[in-house]
Amino acid sequence: MRKIAIGLLALFRRTSLFVRRLRGKTQDDLAAQRVVSGQSWNDFCDALKAAGAAMSFPGAPQDPFNQAEGYRYLSRLARAGLTAFIEHADTNAPVLHRVVNETTKLGADNPDNFYQTAALDGNHEYKIIGRRNTIAYLSFGTQSGNYGQGRGLPPTGHIESNRIETDEDGCFELIVSRKPQTGNWLPMSLETGTLVVRQTFLDREAETPADLRIERINCPEDECRPSAWTARKLDEGLKNAGALVAGAPLLFAKWARDFKKHSNRLPMFDPQTSLAAGGDPNITYYHSHWEIAQDEALVIEVMPPECEHWNFQLNNYWMESLDYRYHQIHTNKHLALLEDDDSVRLIVAHENPGLPNWLETAGHTSGTMCFRWVRAKEHPQPRTRLVKLSSLRN
């Protein structure tokens, strides 16, 4: 029913726009009217109000603690949306910036990642200038559209640093275009709207992220500079920001509800669903829900496969990683202590059991969780068991 309603609303908007064009009004004219009348801002405020529906989505926790986290989540997404779609939406002069970071979180954001993004236009060509530095893993992806359009982020191109030629100092240039290029090339399509950069740490204390910047190339001089601010840009930016705040929480609230069907287990997540939502094509994900009592512990055991990187993390119900600045809520290939047979045992508990690989719940009694392998040759199934905390101390 909801999909039908959204489809009818979209059809109504397209029809209304067509009728108005027949009457001689352009999109610029319509945007100017919306801004001057205040309708652009009113619609944005309405979208923020509608975003609250995710807080009462079926299965969502209704206690004050989780609801407070949920509304903080919405405020963070509003900040992210305004940053991405108002401040850094100019595809003539793209800016690499961080939307997802230590305090703005989305879709089981990886605590080991330093995320960057930039707005692109598939009609243009770009160049990324960088220095590799010492970060463990670096990848670049182009994606269709953006979260503000409410249809996910299907990939249109991908390249990792092991396929990028650098000089002796680790410096490189990467062309981003629809037309194939010799040397370092990141493909785009006509639908490309977003660049996503993933830099993954093994050890945040010892590694330096890559230094990167992006610029438009092969364009007239007057186009290779920031374009003029217009009413239409504001109107479209507020629409996209509002759609992000209203749409993304509903998507991930649905995921979290479905994860509860296999709470405290870690089945493999559907790869196609992951790709459609902007996941890295080289990563295999295991998403689920967790819930433990004060006197319990969730034990996770697996033989990590041969892979470039792996990690495990705890999130709240809204699929925000727990605060890894102050709590040990995740571990990875570098940080975890392995067993004698090279398997790994992780322990999720409210209190420190005095054993290796303890992960803190940071005041939560339930939430979501994620295991991931990067470029794994095999995909072993993590085993889980819920036990009494006291049994681990014996």
PDB file of N, CA and C in Angstrom, residues 96-191:
ATOM      1  N   LEU A  96      35.302  16.604  -1.494  1.00  0.00           N
ATOM      2  CA  LEU A  96      35.327  15.385  -0.675  1.00  0.00           C
ATOM      3  C   LEU A  96      35.067  15.768   0.772  1.00  0.00           C
ATOM      4  N   HIS A  97      34.029  15.201   1.350  1.00  0.00           N
ATOM      5  CA  HIS A  97      33.673  15.540   2.727  1.00  0.00           C
ATOM      6  C   HIS A  97      33.168  14.284   3.432  1.00  0.00           C
ATOM      7  N   ARG A  98      33.035  14.386   4.733  1.00  0.00           N
ATOM      8  CA  ARG A  98      32.601  13.254   5.546  1.00  0.00           C
ATOM      9  C   ARG A  98      31.155  13.476   5.993  1.00  0.00           C
ATOM     10  N   VAL A  99      30.254  12.677   5.469  1.00  0.00           N
ATOM     11  CA  VAL A  99      28.868  12.695   5.931  1.00  0.00           C
ATOM     12  C   VAL A  99      28.707  11.725   7.090  1.00  0.00           C
ATOM     13  N   VAL A 100      29.233  10.505   6.921  1.00  0.00           N
ATOM     14  CA  VAL A 100      29.229   9.507   7.990  1.00  0.00           C
ATOM     15  C   VAL A 100      30.563   9.601   8.727  1.00  0.00           C
ATOM     16  N   ASN A 101      30.488   9.806  10.033  1.00  0.00           N
ATOM     17  CA  ASN A 101      31.705   9.978  10.823  1.00  0.00           C
ATOM     18  C   ASN A 101      31.466   9.489  12.249  1.00  0.00           C
ATOM     19  N   GLU A 102      32.229  10.005  13.201  1.00  0.00           N
ATOM     20  CA  GLU A 102      32.131   9.523  14.583  1.00  0.00           C
ATOM     21  C   GLU A 102      30.807   9.872  15.252  1.00  0.00           C
ATOM     22  N   THR A 103      30.104  10.879  14.740  1.00  0.00           N
ATOM     23  CA  THR A 103      28.843  11.277  15.377  1.00  0.00           C
ATOM     24  C   THR A 103      27.662  11.313  14.412  1.00  0.00           C
ATOM     25  N   THR A 104      27.878  11.004  13.164  1.00  0.00           N
ATOM     26  CA  THR A 104      26.787  10.848  12.205  1.00  0.00           C
ATOM     27  C   THR A 104      26.913   9.465  11.614  1.00  0.00           C
ATOM     28  N   LYS A 105      25.916   8.633  11.865  1.00  0.00           N
ATOM     29  CA  LYS A 105      26.043   7.204  11.565  1.00  0.00           C
ATOM     30  C   LYS A 105      24.865   6.734  10.729  1.00  0.00           C
ATOM     31  N   LEU A 106      25.128   5.710   9.898  1.00  0.00           N
ATOM     32  CA  LEU A 106      24.092   5.287   8.964  1.00  0.00           C
ATOM     33  C   LEU A 106      24.344   3.863   8.496  1.00  0.00           C
ATOM     34  N   GLY A 107      23.358   2.994   8.648  1.00  0.00           N
ATOM     35  CA  GLY A 107      23.395   1.675   8.030  1.00  0.00           C
ATOM     36  C   GLY A 107      24.538   0.788   8.457  1.00  0.00           C
ATOM     37  N   ALA A 108      24.786   0.664   9.769  1.00  0.00           N
ATOM     38  CA  ALA A 108      25.888  -0.152  10.297  1.00  0.00           C
ATOM     39  C   ALA A 108      27.221   0.368   9.795  1.00  0.00           C
ATOM     40  N   ASP A 109      27.432   1.681   9.949  1.00  0.00           N
ATOM     41  CA  ASP A 109      28.698   2.303   9.575  1.00  0.00           C
ATOM     42  C   ASP A 109      29.858   1.578  10.253  1.00  0.00           C
ATOM     43  N   ASN A 110      30.931   1.392   9.512  1.00  0.00           N
ATOM     44  CA  ASN A 110      32.062   0.592   9.976  1.00  0.00           C
ATOM     45  C   ASN A 110      32.990   1.427  10.864  1.00  0.00           C
ATOM     46  N   PRO A 111      33.210   1.052  12.124  1.00  0.00           N
ATOM     47  CA  PRO A 111      34.103   1.814  12.998  1.00  0.00           C
ATOM     48  C   PRO A 111      35.546   1.872  12.503  1.00  0.00           C
ATOM     49  N   ASP A 112      35.925   0.939  11.626  1.00  0.00           N
ATOM     50  CA  ASP A 112      37.279   0.951  11.074  1.00  0.00           C
ATOM     51  C   ASP A 112      37.402   1.848   9.847  1.00  0.00           C
ATOM     52  N   ASN A 113      36.297   2.400   9.381  1.00  0.00           N
ATOM     53  CA  ASN A 113      36.322   3.159   8.130  1.00  0.00           C
ATOM     54  C   ASN A 113      36.430   4.658   8.340  1.00  0.00           C
ATOM     55  N   PHE A 114      37.144   5.285   7.425  1.00  0.00           N
ATOM     56  CA  PHE A 114      37.168   6.741   7.273  1.00  0.00           C
ATOM     57  C   PHE A 114      36.443   7.000   5.957  1.00  0.00           C
ATOM     58  N   TYR A 115      35.144   7.347   6.054  1.00  0.00           N
ATOM     59  CA  TYR A 115      34.311   7.512   4.864  1.00  0.00           C
ATOM     60  C   TYR A 115      34.428   8.931   4.306  1.00  0.00           C
ATOM     61  N   GLN A 116      34.447   9.028   2.967  1.00  0.00           N
ATOM     62  CA  GLN A 116      34.351  10.321   2.300  1.00  0.00           C
ATOM     63  C   GLN A 116      33.401  10.186   1.112  1.00  0.00           C
ATOM     64  N   THR A 117      32.810  11.290   0.719  1.00  0.00           N
ATOM     65  CA  THR A 117      31.890  11.273  -0.410  1.00  0.00           C
ATOM     66  C   THR A 117      31.958  12.600  -1.144  1.00  0.00           C
ATOM     67  N   ALA A 118      31.469  12.619  -2.381  1.00  0.00           N
ATOM     68  CA  ALA A 118      31.402  13.844  -3.170  1.00  0.00           C
ATOM     69  C   ALA A 118      30.284  13.696  -4.193  1.00  0.00           C
ATOM     70  N   ALA A 119      29.696  14.813  -4.582  1.00  0.00           N
ATOM     71  CA  ALA A 119      28.633  14.818  -5.586  1.00  0.00           C
ATOM     72  C   ALA A 119      29.244  14.786  -6.986  1.00  0.00           C
ATOM     73  N   LEU A 120      28.717  13.913  -7.847  1.00  0.00           N
ATOM     74  CA  LEU A 120      29.195  13.778  -9.220  1.00  0.00           C
ATOM     75  C   LEU A 120      28.048  13.950 -10.204  1.00  0.00           C
ATOM     76  N   ASP A 121      28.397  14.187 -11.463  1.00  0.00           N
ATOM     77  CA  ASP A 121      27.444  14.242 -12.570  1.00  0.00           C
ATOM     78  C   ASP A 121      27.997  13.350 -13.666  1.00  0.00           C
ATOM     79  N   GLY A 122      27.232  12.359 -14.085  1.00  0.00           N
ATOM     80  CA  GLY A 122      27.698  11.424 -15.097  1.00  0.00           C
ATOM     81  C   GLY A 122      27.999  12.057 -16.438  1.00  0.00           C
ATOM     82  N   ASN A 123      27.580  13.298 -16.646  1.00  0.00           N
ATOM     83  CA  ASN A 123      27.883  14.008 -17.883  1.00  0.00           C
ATOM     84  C   ASN A 123      29.272  14.648 -17.862  1.00  0.00           C
ATOM     85  N   HIS A 124      29.898  14.719 -16.684  1.00  0.00           N
ATOM     86  CA  HIS A 124      31.190  15.392 -16.544  1.00  0.00           C
ATOM     87  C   HIS A 124      32.321  14.373 -16.403  1.00  0.00           C
ATOM     88  N   GLU A 125      33.543  14.875 -16.325  1.00  0.00           N
ATOM     89  CA  GLU A 125      34.715  14.060 -16.036  1.00  0.00           C
ATOM     90  C   GLU A 125      35.483  14.692 -14.881  1.00  0.00           C
ATOM     91  N   TYR A 126      36.117  13.837 -14.070  1.00  0.00           N
ATOM     92  CA  TYR A 126      36.780  14.319 -12.858  1.00  0.00           C
ATOM     93  C   TYR A 126      38.152  13.652 -12.717  1.00  0.00           C
ATOM     94  N   LYS A 127      38.954  14.242 -11.859  1.00  0.00           N
ATOM     95  CA  LYS A 127      40.249  13.673 -11.512  1.00  0.00           C
ATOM     96  C   LYS A 127      40.420  13.725 -10.003  1.00  0.00           C
ATOM     97  N   ILE A 128      40.803  12.592  -9.423  1.00  0.00           N
ATOM     98  CA  ILE A 128      41.128  12.523  -8.000  1.00  0.00           C
ATOM     99  C   ILE A 128      42.648  12.512  -7.877  1.00  0.00           C
ATOM    100  N   ILE A 129      43.167  13.445  -7.110  1.00  0.00           N
ATOM    101  CA  ILE A 129      44.602  13.539  -6.871  1.00  0.00           C
ATOM    102  C   ILE A 129      44.860  13.093  -5.445  1.00  0.00           C
ATOM    103  N   GLY A 130      45.788  12.144  -5.259  1.00  0.00           N
ATOM    104  CA  GLY A 130      45.949  11.603  -3.918  1.00  0.00           C
ATOM    105  C   GLY A 130      47.346  11.151  -3.577  1.00  0.00           C
ATOM    106  N   ARG A 131      47.556  10.948  -2.285  1.00  0.00           N
ATOM    107  CA  ARG A 131      48.748  10.293  -1.750  1.00  0.00           C
ATOM    108  C   ARG A 131      48.266   9.140  -0.892  1.00  0.00           C
ATOM    109  N   ARG A 132      48.768   7.936  -1.149  1.00  0.00           N
ATOM    110  CA  ARG A 132      48.266   6.710  -0.531  1.00  0.00           C
ATOM    111  C   ARG A 132      48.457   6.677   0.977  1.00  0.00           C
ATOM    112  N   ASN A 133      49.586   7.153   1.479  1.00  0.00           N
ATOM    113  CA  ASN A 133      49.932   7.098   2.901  1.00  0.00           C
ATOM    114  C   ASN A 133      49.891   5.652   3.410  1.00  0.00           C
ATOM    115  N   THR A 134      49.480   5.430   4.662  1.00  0.00           N
ATOM    116  CA  THR A 134      49.647   4.091   5.250  1.00  0.00           C
ATOM    117  C   THR A 134      48.337   3.403   5.615  1.00  0.00           C
ATOM    118  N   ILE A 135      47.212   3.926   5.182  1.00  0.00           N
ATOM    119  CA  ILE A 135      45.931   3.291   5.474  1.00  0.00           C
ATOM    120  C   ILE A 135      45.926   1.861   4.927  1.00  0.00           C
ATOM    121  N   ALA A 136      45.321   0.924   5.660  1.00  0.00           N
ATOM    122  CA  ALA A 136      45.389  -0.494   5.284  1.00  0.00           C
ATOM    123  C   ALA A 136      44.629  -0.796   3.997  1.00  0.00           C
ATOM    124  N   TYR A 137      43.451  -0.177   3.807  1.00  0.00           N
ATOM    125  CA  TYR A 137      42.597  -0.505   2.662  1.00  0.00           C
ATOM    126  C   TYR A 137      41.977   0.779   2.132  1.00  0.00           C
ATOM    127  N   LEU A 138      41.990   0.927   0.821  1.00  0.00           N
ATOM    128  CA  LEU A 138      41.454   2.135   0.191  1.00  0.00           C
ATOM    129  C   LEU A 138      40.687   1.727  -1.061  1.00  0.00           C
ATOM    130  N   SER A 139      39.437   2.187  -1.181  1.00  0.00           N
ATOM    131  CA  SER A 139      38.650   1.895  -2.379  1.00  0.00           C
ATOM    132  C   SER A 139      37.827   3.110  -2.769  1.00  0.00           C
ATOM    133  N   PHE A 140      37.517   3.179  -4.066  1.00  0.00           N
ATOM    134  CA  PHE A 140      36.706   4.248  -4.623  1.00  0.00           C
ATOM    135  C   PHE A 140      35.537   3.620  -5.364  1.00  0.00           C
ATOM    136  N   GLY A 141      34.343   4.177  -5.184  1.00  0.00           N
ATOM    137  CA  GLY A 141      33.178   3.678  -5.894  1.00  0.00           C
ATOM    138  C   GLY A 141      32.320   4.816  -6.396  1.00  0.00           C
ATOM    139  N   THR A 142      31.768   4.654  -7.599  1.00  0.00           N
ATOM    140  CA  THR A 142      30.748   5.580  -8.080  1.00  0.00           C
ATOM    141  C   THR A 142      29.404   4.879  -7.969  1.00  0.00           C
ATOM    142  N   GLN A 143      28.376   5.663  -7.656  1.00  0.00           N
ATOM    143  CA  GLN A 143      27.069   5.073  -7.399  1.00  0.00           C
ATOM    144  C   GLN A 143      25.973   5.900  -8.048  1.00  0.00           C
ATOM    145  N   SER A 144      24.921   5.233  -8.402  1.00  0.00           N
ATOM    146  CA  SER A 144      23.805   5.886  -9.071  1.00  0.00           C
ATOM    147  C   SER A 144      22.968   6.662  -8.070  1.00  0.00           C
ATOM    148  N   GLY A 145      22.717   7.946  -8.380  1.00  0.00           N
ATOM    149  CA  GLY A 145      21.856   8.760  -7.530  1.00  0.00           C
ATOM    150  C   GLY A 145      22.467   9.026  -6.177  1.00  0.00           C
ATOM    151  N   ASN A 146      21.587   9.255  -5.187  1.00  0.00           N
ATOM    152  CA  ASN A 146      22.014   9.494  -3.815  1.00  0.00           C
ATOM    153  C   ASN A 146      20.890   9.092  -2.880  1.00  0.00           C
ATOM    154  N   TYR A 147      21.192   8.979  -1.582  1.00  0.00           N
ATOM    155  CA  TYR A 147      20.179   8.557  -0.608  1.00  0.00           C
ATOM    156  C   TYR A 147      18.995   9.514  -0.574  1.00  0.00           C
ATOM    157  N   GLY A 148      19.226  10.756  -0.949  1.00  0.00           N
ATOM    158  CA  GLY A 148      18.134  11.721  -0.931  1.00  0.00           C
ATOM    159  C   GLY A 148      17.061  11.424  -1.952  1.00  0.00           C
ATOM    160  N   GLN A 149      17.371  10.579  -2.942  1.00  0.00           N
ATOM    161  CA  GLN A 149      16.385  10.230  -3.948  1.00  0.00           C
ATOM    162  C   GLN A 149      15.568   9.008  -3.556  1.00  0.00           C
ATOM    163  N   GLY A 150      15.911   8.392  -2.434  1.00  0.00           N
ATOM    164  CA  GLY A 150      15.085   7.328  -1.878  1.00  0.00           C
ATOM    165  C   GLY A 150      15.091   6.035  -2.642  1.00  0.00           C
ATOM    166  N   ARG A 151      16.145   5.758  -3.425  1.00  0.00           N
ATOM    167  CA  ARG A 151      16.165   4.506  -4.186  1.00  0.00           C
ATOM    168  C   ARG A 151      17.477   3.757  -4.034  1.00  0.00           C
ATOM    169  N   GLY A 152      18.169   3.975  -2.946  1.00  0.00           N
ATOM    170  CA  GLY A 152      19.404   3.261  -2.723  1.00  0.00           C
ATOM    171  C   GLY A 152      20.548   3.843  -3.522  1.00  0.00           C
ATOM    172  N   LEU A 153      21.661   3.116  -3.549  1.00  0.00           N
ATOM    173  CA  LEU A 153      22.866   3.585  -4.222  1.00  0.00           C
ATOM    174  C   LEU A 153      23.504   2.448  -5.017  1.00  0.00           C
ATOM    175  N   PRO A 154      22.864   1.963  -6.069  1.00  0.00           N
ATOM    176  CA  PRO A 154      23.467   0.882  -6.848  1.00  0.00           C
ATOM    177  C   PRO A 154      24.787   1.331  -7.464  1.00  0.00           C
ATOM    178  N   PRO A 155      25.792   0.428  -7.517  1.00  0.00           N
ATOM    179  CA  PRO A 155      27.121   0.820  -7.991  1.00  0.00           C
ATOM    180  C   PRO A 155      27.177   1.033  -9.498  1.00  0.00           C
ATOM    181  N   THR A 156      28.024   1.964  -9.934  1.00  0.00           N
ATOM    182  CA  THR A 156      28.286   2.182 -11.363  1.00  0.00           C
ATOM    183  C   THR A 156      29.773   2.062 -11.684  1.00  0.00           C
ATOM    184  N   GLY A 157      30.614   1.901 -10.682  1.00  0.00           N
ATOM    185  CA  GLY A 157      32.041   1.731 -10.905  1.00  0.00           C
ATOM    186  C   GLY A 157      32.752   1.486  -9.588  1.00  0.00           C
ATOM    187  N   HIS A 158      33.897   0.781  -9.644  1.00  0.00           N
ATOM    188  CA  HIS A 158      34.623   0.469  -8.410  1.00  0.00           C
ATOM    189  C   HIS A 158      36.079   0.198  -8.743  1.00  0.00           C
ATOM    190  N   ILE A 159      36.990   0.674  -7.886  1.00  0.00           N
ATOM    191  CA  ILE A 159      38.410   0.364  -8.012  1.00  0.00           C
ATOM    192  C   ILE A 159      39.044   0.420  -6.629  1.00  0.00           C
ATOM    193  N   GLU A 160      40.002  -0.484  -6.397  1.00  0.00           N
ATOM    194  CA  GLU A 160      40.727  -0.518  -5.139  1.00  0.00           C
ATOM    195  C   GLU A 160      42.164  -0.071  -5.359  1.00  0.00           C
ATOM    196  N   SER A 161      42.824   0.293  -4.264  1.00  0.00           N
ATOM    197  CA  SER A 161      44.158   0.874  -4.366  1.00  0.00           C
ATOM    198  C   SER A 161      45.179  -0.100  -4.939  1.00  0.00           C
ATOM    199  N   ASN A 162      44.941  -1.413  -4.792  1.00  0.00           N
ATOM    200  CA  ASN A 162      45.915  -2.365  -5.346  1.00  0.00           C
ATOM    201  C   ASN A 162      45.891  -2.397  -6.865  1.00  0.00           C
ATOM    202  N   ARG A 163      44.910  -1.745  -7.478  1.00  0.00           N
ATOM    203  CA  ARG A 163      44.845  -1.624  -8.935  1.00  0.00           C
ATOM    204  C   ARG A 163      45.213  -0.223  -9.415  1.00  0.00           C
ATOM    205  N   ILE A 164      45.623   0.637  -8.487  1.00  0.00           N
ATOM    206  CA  ILE A 164      45.980   2.014  -8.829  1.00  0.00           C
ATOM    207  C   ILE A 164      47.495   2.165  -8.827  1.00  0.00           C
ATOM    208  N   GLU A 165      48.039   2.632  -9.926  1.00  0.00           N
ATOM    209  CA  GLU A 165      49.476   2.849 -10.034  1.00  0.00           C
ATOM    210  C   GLU A 165      49.854   4.142  -9.310  1.00  0.00           C
ATOM    211  N   THR A 166      50.905   4.067  -8.500  1.00  0.00           N
ATOM    212  CA  THR A 166      51.390   5.231  -7.766  1.00  0.00           C
ATOM    213  C   THR A 166      52.871   5.430  -8.063  1.00  0.00           C
ATOM    214  N   ASP A 167      53.362   6.633  -7.750  1.00  0.00           N
ATOM    215  CA  ASP A 167      54.794   6.855  -7.888  1.00  0.00           C
ATOM    216  C   ASP A 167      55.505   6.392  -6.616  1.00  0.00           C
ATOM    217  N   GLU A 168      56.806   6.637  -6.540  1.00  0.00           N
ATOM    218  CA  GLU A 168      57.586   6.133  -5.414  1.00  0.00           C
ATOM    219  C   GLU A 168      57.181   6.760  -4.090  1.00  0.00           C
ATOM    220  N   ASP A 169      56.488   7.902  -4.137  1.00  0.00           N
ATOM    221  CA  ASP A 169      56.011   8.555  -2.920  1.00  0.00           C
ATOM    222  C   ASP A 169      54.570   8.188  -2.583  1.00  0.00           C
ATOM    223  N   GLY A 170      53.984   7.291  -3.373  1.00  0.00           N
ATOM    224  CA  GLY A 170      52.602   6.896  -3.135  1.00  0.00           C
ATOM    225  C   GLY A 170      51.573   7.846  -3.709  1.00  0.00           C
ATOM    226  N   CYS A 171      52.008   8.774  -4.570  1.00  0.00           N
ATOM    227  CA  CYS A 171      51.081   9.736  -5.174  1.00  0.00           C
ATOM    228  C   CYS A 171      50.460   9.155  -6.443  1.00  0.00           C
ATOM    229  N   PHE A 172      49.247   9.572  -6.739  1.00  0.00           N
ATOM    230  CA  PHE A 172      48.558   9.052  -7.917  1.00  0.00           C
ATOM    231  C   PHE A 172      47.494  10.032  -8.391  1.00  0.00           C
ATOM    232  N   GLU A 173      47.040   9.820  -9.625  1.00  0.00           N
ATOM    233  CA  GLU A 173      45.881  10.510 -10.181  1.00  0.00           C
ATOM    234  C   GLU A 173      44.925   9.451 -10.710  1.00  0.00           C
ATOM    235  N   LEU A 174      43.645   9.651 -10.453  1.00  0.00           N
ATOM    236  CA  LEU A 174      42.609   8.695 -10.839  1.00  0.00           C
ATOM    237  C   LEU A 174      41.534   9.430 -11.630  1.00  0.00           C
ATOM    238  N   ILE A 175      41.340   9.034 -12.889  1.00  0.00           N
ATOM    239  CA  ILE A 175      40.320   9.662 -13.728  1.00  0.00           C
ATOM    240  C   ILE A 175      38.964   9.001 -13.464  1.00  0.00           C
ATOM    241  N   VAL A 176      37.950   9.826 -13.307  1.00  0.00           N
ATOM    242  CA  VAL A 176      36.578   9.358 -13.075  1.00  0.00           C
ATOM    243  C   VAL A 176      35.748   9.822 -14.264  1.00  0.00           C
ATOM    244  N   SER A 177      35.269   8.879 -15.080  1.00  0.00           N
ATOM    245  CA  SER A 177      34.582   9.262 -16.318  1.00  0.00           C
ATOM    246  C   SER A 177      33.755   8.104 -16.850  1.00  0.00           C
ATOM    247  N   ARG A 178      32.875   8.415 -17.780  1.00  0.00           N
ATOM    248  CA  ARG A 178      32.143   7.366 -18.496  1.00  0.00           C
ATOM    249  C   ARG A 178      33.006   6.749 -19.591  1.00  0.00           C
ATOM    250  N   LYS A 179      33.846   7.570 -20.214  1.00  0.00           N
ATOM    251  CA  LYS A 179      34.714   7.101 -21.291  1.00  0.00           C
ATOM    252  C   LYS A 179      35.911   6.358 -20.714  1.00  0.00           C
ATOM    253  N   PRO A 180      36.175   5.122 -21.174  1.00  0.00           N
ATOM    254  CA  PRO A 180      37.331   4.383 -20.661  1.00  0.00           C
ATOM    255  C   PRO A 180      38.635   5.146 -20.850  1.00  0.00           C
ATOM    256  N   GLN A 181      39.528   5.013 -19.873  1.00  0.00           N
ATOM    257  CA  GLN A 181      40.811   5.713 -19.890  1.00  0.00           C
ATOM    258  C   GLN A 181      41.941   4.714 -19.713  1.00  0.00           C
ATOM    259  N   THR A 182      43.110   5.043 -20.282  1.00  0.00           N
ATOM    260  CA  THR A 182      44.297   4.266 -19.994  1.00  0.00           C
ATOM    261  C   THR A 182      44.816   4.673 -18.621  1.00  0.00           C
ATOM    262  N   GLY A 183      45.468   3.753 -17.938  1.00  0.00           N
ATOM    263  CA  GLY A 183      45.974   4.066 -16.610  1.00  0.00           C
ATOM    264  C   GLY A 183      44.887   3.953 -15.557  1.00  0.00           C
ATOM    265  N   ASN A 184      44.978   4.751 -14.520  1.00  0.00           N
ATOM    266  CA  ASN A 184      44.046   4.691 -13.390  1.00  0.00           C
ATOM    267  C   ASN A 184      42.696   5.268 -13.787  1.00  0.00           C
ATOM    268  N   TRP A 185      41.657   4.425 -13.758  1.00  0.00           N
ATOM    269  CA  TRP A 185      40.328   4.858 -14.222  1.00  0.00           C
ATOM    270  C   TRP A 185      39.246   4.276 -13.333  1.00  0.00           C
ATOM    271  N   LEU A 186      38.329   5.145 -12.884  1.00  0.00           N
ATOM    272  CA  LEU A 186      37.140   4.758 -12.137  1.00  0.00           C
ATOM    273  C   LEU A 186      35.926   5.014 -13.015  1.00  0.00           C
ATOM    274  N   PRO A 187      35.187   3.985 -13.437  1.00  0.00           N
ATOM    275  CA  PRO A 187      34.055   4.176 -14.347  1.00  0.00           C
ATOM    276  C   PRO A 187      32.887   4.912 -13.694  1.00  0.00           C
ATOM    277  N   MET A 188      32.148   5.622 -14.530  1.00  0.00           N
ATOM    278  CA  MET A 188      30.853   6.204 -14.175  1.00  0.00           C
ATOM    279  C   MET A 188      29.843   5.762 -15.224  1.00  0.00           C
ATOM    280  N   SER A 189      28.574   6.058 -14.957  1.00  0.00           N
ATOM    281  CA  SER A 189      27.517   5.924 -15.953  1.00  0.00           C
ATOM    282  C   SER A 189      26.769   7.246 -16.011  1.00  0.00           C
ATOM    283  N   LEU A 190      25.832   7.342 -16.952  1.00  0.00           N
ATOM    284  CA  LEU A 190      25.052   8.571 -17.069  1.00  0.00           C
ATOM    285  C   LEU A 190      24.284   8.842 -15.786  1.00  0.00           C
ATOM    286  N   GLU A 191      23.933   7.782 -15.030  1.00  0.00           N
ATOM    287  CA  GLU A 191      23.135   7.937 -13.813  1.00  0.00           C
ATOM    288  C   GLU A 191      23.978   8.216 -12.569  1.00  0.00           C
TER     289      GLU A 191
END
